[in-house]
Amino acid sequence: MKGPFRIEKVVNNNVVIATKPDLNEVIVIGKGIGFGRKRGQEIHSGSIDKLFVLANQDEQEQYKLLLNDVDESLIVTMEKVVRMIQAELKEPLHQRIHLAMTDHIQFAIRRIEQGIDIPNPFLTETELMFPEEFHLARKAVHLLNEQLDVELPEAEIGFVALHIYSASSNQPIAEMNEHPQLISDLVFMIERNAHIELNRRSVEYMRLVSFLCELIDRFRKKEMIQTSDKLAHLLKEEFELCYTITIELIEVLNTRFSTSYKVEQVPDMVFYLKKLIKYK
């Protein structure tokens, strides 16, 4: 980060868009860094708190537009939030978190101001699937509420957790949003077919979600054991209800991940259901 940067555009008192020969266009953030500055002037590294490059040109342009529409206090606070998250995570965060999470929080604050409540029906599933990210998201929401004098609801913790996981795993946020809903759908199918109702805060439910997370990951990575006709016959004969439920679950997962697995390739699902619903 040594050497001066040339200002291309002053966004506000704390943010400028600048260039440097070896970095091309960058977003530069620093307290008062844009105050009284004009295009063409130089900024030295000592006055820079944070700079980042969004390699994707579309994301770069989206962030520039966002900067023009976002209050300065939100930009500064979001940088504090991102630094806090990065300091506690082992994995580096993808730069898109600046765009994605700032945009999300701005929208959430506007909803609050308009009296619109958008619930998060998958809060429990998100917490169980991404416990570390959920813990950091709770701290992030607390910091945002404190610094911006707003009251982001608990539902936002789940959404922020997904943004954190997306940035640390470099997976699209749209995909992250689908996973808690997929878990919820699978659990509902189990409850409906087995005529049971699980307490969403019970240890039993937490273990089921953990198991389903591992199962989804295996489908996503296409990691399955070889099929066995003898095993398939045994599972169907001995555990008919659990076998039937597993068929339905697998059909959903095959559709979701474009796979074509059979029950006998995931026998642990059948055995797990037998234990869960105490079927004999």
Coordinates of C-alpha atoms in Angstrom, one line a residue:
M1 CA 0.0 0.0 0.0
K2 CA 3.1 2.3 -0.2
G3 CA 3.1 5.2 -2.6
P4 CA 0.5 7.9 -3.3
F5 CA -3.0 7.3 -4.8
R6 CA -4.6 9.7 -7.2
I7 CA -8.2 10.7 -6.5
E8 CA -10.7 10.0 -9.2
K9 CA -13.8 10.8 -7.3
V10 CA -14.7 12.1 -3.8
V11 CA -17.7 10.1 -2.6
N12 CA -18.0 11.8 0.8
N13 CA -15.8 12.9 3.7
N14 CA -14.6 9.4 4.5
V15 CA -14.6 7.6 1.1
V16 CA -12.9 8.3 -2.2
I17 CA -12.4 6.4 -5.4
A18 CA -8.7 6.5 -6.4
T19 CA -6.2 4.9 -8.8
K20 CA -2.7 3.6 -8.4
P21 CA -0.6 2.1 -11.3
D22 CA -0.3 -1.4 -9.8
L23 CA -3.9 -1.6 -8.4
N24 CA -5.9 0.4 -11.0
E25 CA -9.2 1.7 -9.4
V26 CA -9.7 1.2 -5.7
I27 CA -12.1 2.2 -3.0
V28 CA -10.2 4.1 -0.3
I29 CA -11.7 4.7 3.2
G30 CA -10.2 6.9 6.0
K31 CA -11.5 9.4 8.5
G32 CA -11.8 12.7 6.7
I33 CA -9.9 11.4 3.7
G34 CA -12.2 13.1 1.3
F35 CA -12.8 16.4 3.1
G36 CA -11.9 19.3 1.0
R37 CA -10.2 17.1 -1.6
K38 CA -10.6 17.2 -5.4
R39 CA -10.0 14.9 -8.4
G40 CA -6.4 14.6 -9.3
Q41 CA -5.0 15.2 -5.8
E42 CA -2.9 12.6 -4.2
I43 CA -3.5 10.6 -1.0
H44 CA -0.7 9.1 0.9
S45 CA -0.9 5.7 2.5
G46 CA -0.6 7.1 6.0
S47 CA -4.1 8.6 5.9
I48 CA -5.7 5.4 4.6
D49 CA -7.6 3.1 7.0
K50 CA -8.9 0.6 4.5
L51 CA -8.7 0.1 0.8
F52 CA -10.1 -2.7 -1.4
V53 CA -10.5 -3.7 -4.9
L54 CA -13.6 -5.5 -6.2
A55 CA -12.1 -7.5 -9.1
N56 CA -15.5 -8.1 -10.6
Q57 CA -16.3 -5.0 -12.7
D58 CA -20.1 -5.3 -12.1
E59 CA -19.6 -5.5 -8.3
Q60 CA -17.2 -2.5 -8.5
E61 CA -19.9 -0.4 -10.3
Q62 CA -22.6 -1.6 -7.9
Y63 CA -20.5 -0.5 -4.9
K64 CA -19.9 2.9 -6.4
L65 CA -23.6 3.4 -6.9
L66 CA -24.2 2.2 -3.3
L67 CA -21.7 4.6 -1.9
N68 CA -23.6 7.5 -3.4
D69 CA -26.8 6.3 -1.7
V70 CA -25.6 5.3 1.7
D71 CA -25.2 7.5 4.8
E72 CA -21.5 8.1 5.7
S73 CA -22.1 6.8 9.3
L74 CA -23.2 3.4 7.9
I75 CA -20.1 3.1 5.7
V76 CA -17.8 3.9 8.6
T77 CA -19.6 1.5 10.9
M78 CA -19.7 -1.3 8.3
E79 CA -15.9 -1.0 8.1
K80 CA -15.7 -1.4 11.8
V81 CA -18.0 -4.5 11.6
V82 CA -16.0 -6.1 8.8
R83 CA -12.7 -5.5 10.7
M84 CA -14.2 -7.1 13.8
I85 CA -15.4 -10.1 11.9
Q86 CA -12.0 -10.5 10.0
A87 CA -10.1 -10.3 13.3
E88 CA -12.0 -13.2 14.8
L89 CA -12.3 -15.4 11.7
K90 CA -9.4 -17.7 10.5
E91 CA -10.5 -17.5 6.9
P92 CA -10.0 -14.3 4.8
L93 CA -13.2 -12.5 3.8
H94 CA -14.0 -12.0 0.2
Q95 CA -14.1 -8.3 -0.7
R96 CA -17.7 -8.6 -1.9
I97 CA -18.9 -8.5 1.8
H98 CA -18.4 -4.7 1.7
L99 CA -21.0 -4.5 -1.1
A100 CA -23.4 -7.3 -0.1
M101 CA -23.7 -6.6 3.6
T102 CA -23.7 -2.8 3.4
D103 CA -26.5 -3.0 0.8
H104 CA -28.4 -5.5 3.0
I105 CA -28.1 -3.4 6.2
Q106 CA -29.1 -0.2 4.4
F107 CA -32.3 -2.0 3.2
A108 CA -33.0 -3.4 6.7
I109 CA -32.7 0.0 8.3
R110 CA -35.1 1.5 5.7
R111 CA -37.6 -1.3 6.4
I112 CA -37.5 -0.4 10.1
E113 CA -38.0 3.3 9.4
Q114 CA -41.0 2.4 7.3
G115 CA -42.4 0.1 10.0
I116 CA -42.0 -3.0 7.8
D117 CA -41.2 -6.2 9.6
I118 CA -39.6 -9.0 7.6
P119 CA -39.2 -12.1 9.8
N120 CA -36.6 -14.8 9.4
P121 CA -38.3 -18.2 9.6
F122 CA -35.0 -20.1 9.4
L123 CA -33.2 -18.3 12.3
T124 CA -32.8 -21.5 14.4
E125 CA -31.6 -23.5 11.4
T126 CA -29.1 -20.8 10.5
E127 CA -27.7 -20.7 14.0
L128 CA -27.3 -24.5 14.1
M129 CA -25.7 -24.7 10.6
F130 CA -23.3 -21.8 11.1
P131 CA -22.7 -21.3 14.9
E132 CA -19.4 -19.4 14.6
E133 CA -20.8 -17.0 12.0
F134 CA -24.0 -16.6 14.0
H135 CA -22.0 -15.6 17.1
L136 CA -20.1 -13.0 15.0
A137 CA -23.3 -11.8 13.4
R138 CA -24.8 -11.2 16.9
K139 CA -21.8 -9.0 17.8
A140 CA -22.1 -7.3 14.4
V141 CA -25.8 -6.4 14.9
H142 CA -25.1 -5.2 18.4
L143 CA -22.3 -2.9 17.1
L144 CA -24.6 -1.6 14.3
N145 CA -27.4 -0.9 16.7
E146 CA -25.1 0.9 19.1
Q147 CA -23.2 2.9 16.5
L148 CA -26.1 3.9 14.3
D149 CA -28.8 4.2 17.1
V150 CA -31.1 1.8 15.4
E151 CA -32.8 -1.4 16.5
L152 CA -32.1 -4.2 14.0
P153 CA -34.2 -7.2 15.1
E154 CA -32.9 -10.6 16.0
A155 CA -34.0 -11.9 12.6
E156 CA -31.1 -9.8 11.1
I157 CA -28.5 -11.9 13.0
G158 CA -29.4 -14.8 10.8
F159 CA -29.1 -12.8 7.6
V160 CA -25.8 -11.3 8.6
A161 CA -24.5 -14.8 9.5
L162 CA -25.2 -16.0 6.0
H163 CA -23.3 -13.0 4.6
I164 CA -20.3 -13.8 6.8
Y165 CA -20.3 -17.4 5.7
S166 CA -20.7 -16.5 2.1
A167 CA -17.7 -14.1 2.3
S168 CA -15.5 -16.6 4.2
S169 CA -16.3 -19.6 2.0
N170 CA -16.5 -17.6 -1.2
Q171 CA -19.9 -19.1 -2.0
P172 CA -22.8 -17.0 -3.4
I173 CA -25.1 -15.5 -0.8
A174 CA -28.1 -16.8 -2.8
E175 CA -26.8 -20.4 -2.3
M176 CA -26.3 -19.7 1.4
N177 CA -29.9 -18.5 1.7
E178 CA -31.2 -21.7 0.3
H179 CA -29.5 -24.1 2.7
P180 CA -31.5 -23.2 5.9
Q181 CA -34.7 -23.4 3.9
L182 CA -33.7 -26.8 2.5
I183 CA -33.0 -28.0 6.0
S184 CA -36.4 -26.8 7.2
D185 CA -38.1 -28.5 4.3
L186 CA -36.4 -31.8 5.0
V187 CA -37.3 -31.6 8.7
F188 CA -41.0 -30.9 7.8
M189 CA -41.0 -33.9 5.5
I190 CA -39.7 -36.1 8.3
E191 CA -42.3 -34.8 10.8
R192 CA -45.2 -35.1 8.3
N193 CA -44.4 -38.7 7.3
A194 CA -43.4 -39.9 10.8
H195 CA -46.3 -38.1 12.5
I196 CA -44.0 -36.4 15.0
E197 CA -43.2 -32.8 16.0
L198 CA -39.7 -31.8 17.1
N199 CA -38.9 -29.1 19.5
R200 CA -36.8 -26.6 17.6
R201 CA -34.7 -25.9 20.7
S202 CA -34.1 -29.5 21.7
V203 CA -30.9 -31.4 21.5
E204 CA -32.7 -34.0 19.3
Y205 CA -33.4 -31.3 16.8
M206 CA -29.9 -29.9 16.9
R207 CA -28.5 -33.3 16.2
L208 CA -30.9 -33.8 13.3
V209 CA -29.9 -30.5 11.7
S210 CA -26.2 -31.4 12.1
F211 CA -26.8 -34.7 10.4
L212 CA -28.8 -33.1 7.5
C213 CA -26.0 -30.5 7.1
E214 CA -23.5 -33.3 6.6
L215 CA -25.8 -35.1 4.2
I216 CA -26.3 -32.0 2.1
D217 CA -22.6 -31.5 2.0
R218 CA -22.1 -35.1 0.7
F219 CA -24.7 -34.5 -2.0
R220 CA -23.1 -31.2 -3.0
K221 CA -19.6 -32.8 -3.2
K222 CA -21.1 -36.0 -4.8
E223 CA -19.5 -38.3 -2.1
M224 CA -21.6 -41.5 -1.8
I225 CA -20.8 -45.2 -1.2
Q226 CA -21.4 -47.8 -3.8
T227 CA -24.9 -49.3 -4.2
S228 CA -25.8 -52.8 -2.9
D229 CA -29.0 -54.6 -3.9
K230 CA -28.7 -56.8 -0.8
L231 CA -28.5 -53.7 1.5
A232 CA -31.4 -52.1 -0.3
H233 CA -33.6 -55.2 0.3
L234 CA -32.6 -55.4 3.9
L235 CA -33.3 -51.7 4.6
K236 CA -36.7 -51.9 2.9
E237 CA -37.7 -55.1 4.7
E238 CA -36.5 -54.2 8.2
F239 CA -37.2 -50.4 8.3
E240 CA -40.0 -49.8 5.9
L241 CA -41.2 -46.4 7.2
C242 CA -37.7 -45.0 7.5
Y243 CA -36.9 -46.4 4.1
T244 CA -39.9 -44.7 2.5
I245 CA -39.1 -41.3 4.2
T246 CA -35.5 -41.5 3.0
I247 CA -36.7 -42.1 -0.6
E248 CA -38.6 -38.8 -0.4
L249 CA -35.7 -36.9 1.1
I250 CA -33.3 -38.2 -1.5
E251 CA -35.6 -37.2 -4.3
V252 CA -35.5 -33.6 -3.0
L253 CA -31.7 -33.7 -2.7
N254 CA -31.2 -35.3 -6.1
T255 CA -33.3 -32.5 -7.7
R256 CA -31.5 -29.8 -5.7
F257 CA -28.0 -31.0 -6.5
S258 CA -28.5 -32.7 -9.9
T259 CA -27.6 -36.1 -8.6
S260 CA -29.2 -39.6 -8.9
Y261 CA -28.5 -41.4 -5.7
K262 CA -30.5 -44.2 -4.2
V263 CA -31.4 -45.1 -0.6
E264 CA -28.8 -47.8 -0.3
Q265 CA -26.1 -45.2 -1.0
V266 CA -27.1 -43.3 2.2
P267 CA -28.1 -46.1 4.6
D268 CA -27.1 -44.0 7.6
M269 CA -30.1 -41.8 6.8
V270 CA -32.4 -44.8 7.3
F271 CA -30.7 -45.8 10.5
Y272 CA -30.8 -42.2 11.8
L273 CA -34.5 -42.0 11.2
K274 CA -35.1 -45.3 13.0
K275 CA -33.4 -43.9 16.0
L276 CA -35.1 -40.5 15.7
I277 CA -38.7 -41.8 15.5
K278 CA -38.1 -44.9 17.6
Y279 CA -39.5 -47.0 14.8
K280 CA -39.4 -50.8 15.3

